[in-house]
Amino acid sequence: MHLQPPGISLQIAPVVAAQEHTGMFPYYEGAVNVQTPQGGGLGYVEMTGY
């Protein structure tokens, strides 16, 4: 993911594969590893409508 401005570059990867819920509509929810040129950390993502 690249955000502009301010031009932040992120690499986001799921901690556990297959965290997508299937049912009436797709829904992703789960922990992620986040990496930037400056370092990294953990996060949590919830997505719908993708």
Short mmCIF file of N, CA and C in Angstrom, two decimals, residues 19-41:
data_model
loop_
_atom_site.label_atom_id
_atom_site.label_comp_id
_atom_site.label_asym_id
_atom_site.label_seq_id
_atom_site.Cartn_x
_atom_site.Cartn_y
_atom_site.Cartn_z
N GLN A 19 -8.20 -15.53 7.09
CA GLN A 19 -8.97 -14.81 8.10
C GLN A 19 -10.22 -14.17 7.50
N GLU A 20 -10.52 -14.53 6.26
CA GLU A 20 -11.70 -13.98 5.59
C GLU A 20 -12.92 -14.81 5.96
N HIS A 21 -13.98 -14.10 6.34
CA HIS A 21 -15.26 -14.75 6.64
C HIS A 21 -16.08 -14.75 5.35
N THR A 22 -16.66 -15.87 5.04
CA THR A 22 -17.54 -15.94 3.87
C THR A 22 -18.95 -16.20 4.37
N GLY A 23 -19.87 -15.67 3.68
CA GLY A 23 -21.27 -15.80 4.06
C GLY A 23 -22.09 -14.97 3.09
N MET A 24 -22.99 -14.15 3.60
CA MET A 24 -23.81 -13.31 2.74
C MET A 24 -22.97 -12.27 2.01
N PHE A 25 -21.87 -11.81 2.63
CA PHE A 25 -20.95 -10.88 1.98
C PHE A 25 -19.54 -11.15 2.52
N PRO A 26 -18.52 -10.91 1.68
CA PRO A 26 -17.16 -11.15 2.16
C PRO A 26 -16.76 -10.15 3.24
N TYR A 27 -16.06 -10.62 4.23
CA TYR A 27 -15.66 -9.78 5.35
C TYR A 27 -14.30 -10.29 5.83
N TYR A 28 -13.32 -9.40 5.88
CA TYR A 28 -11.99 -9.76 6.36
C TYR A 28 -11.77 -9.12 7.72
N GLU A 29 -11.27 -9.91 8.65
CA GLU A 29 -11.00 -9.40 10.00
C GLU A 29 -9.83 -10.19 10.56
N GLY A 30 -8.78 -9.49 11.00
CA GLY A 30 -7.69 -10.21 11.63
C GLY A 30 -6.44 -9.40 11.86
N ALA A 31 -5.51 -10.02 12.55
CA ALA A 31 -4.23 -9.40 12.88
C ALA A 31 -3.34 -9.37 11.65
N VAL A 32 -2.52 -8.33 11.54
CA VAL A 32 -1.60 -8.17 10.42
C VAL A 32 -0.23 -7.72 10.93
N ASN A 33 0.79 -8.08 10.16
CA ASN A 33 2.13 -7.53 10.34
C ASN A 33 2.27 -6.35 9.40
N VAL A 34 2.82 -5.25 9.89
CA VAL A 34 3.00 -4.05 9.09
C VAL A 34 4.49 -3.72 9.04
N GLN A 35 5.01 -3.50 7.82
CA GLN A 35 6.41 -3.12 7.64
C GLN A 35 6.48 -1.81 6.88
N THR A 36 7.36 -0.93 7.33
CA THR A 36 7.65 0.33 6.64
C THR A 36 9.16 0.43 6.50
N PRO A 37 9.66 1.34 5.69
CA PRO A 37 11.11 1.52 5.62
C PRO A 37 11.71 1.90 6.98
N GLN A 38 10.93 2.48 7.86
CA GLN A 38 11.42 2.91 9.17
C GLN A 38 11.33 1.82 10.23
N GLY A 39 10.60 0.75 9.99
CA GLY A 39 10.41 -0.31 10.98
C GLY A 39 9.13 -1.05 10.75
N GLY A 40 8.62 -1.68 11.78
CA GLY A 40 7.40 -2.46 11.62
C GLY A 40 6.66 -2.62 12.92
N GLY A 41 5.56 -3.35 12.84
CA GLY A 41 4.75 -3.59 14.02
C GLY A 41 3.57 -4.46 13.68
#
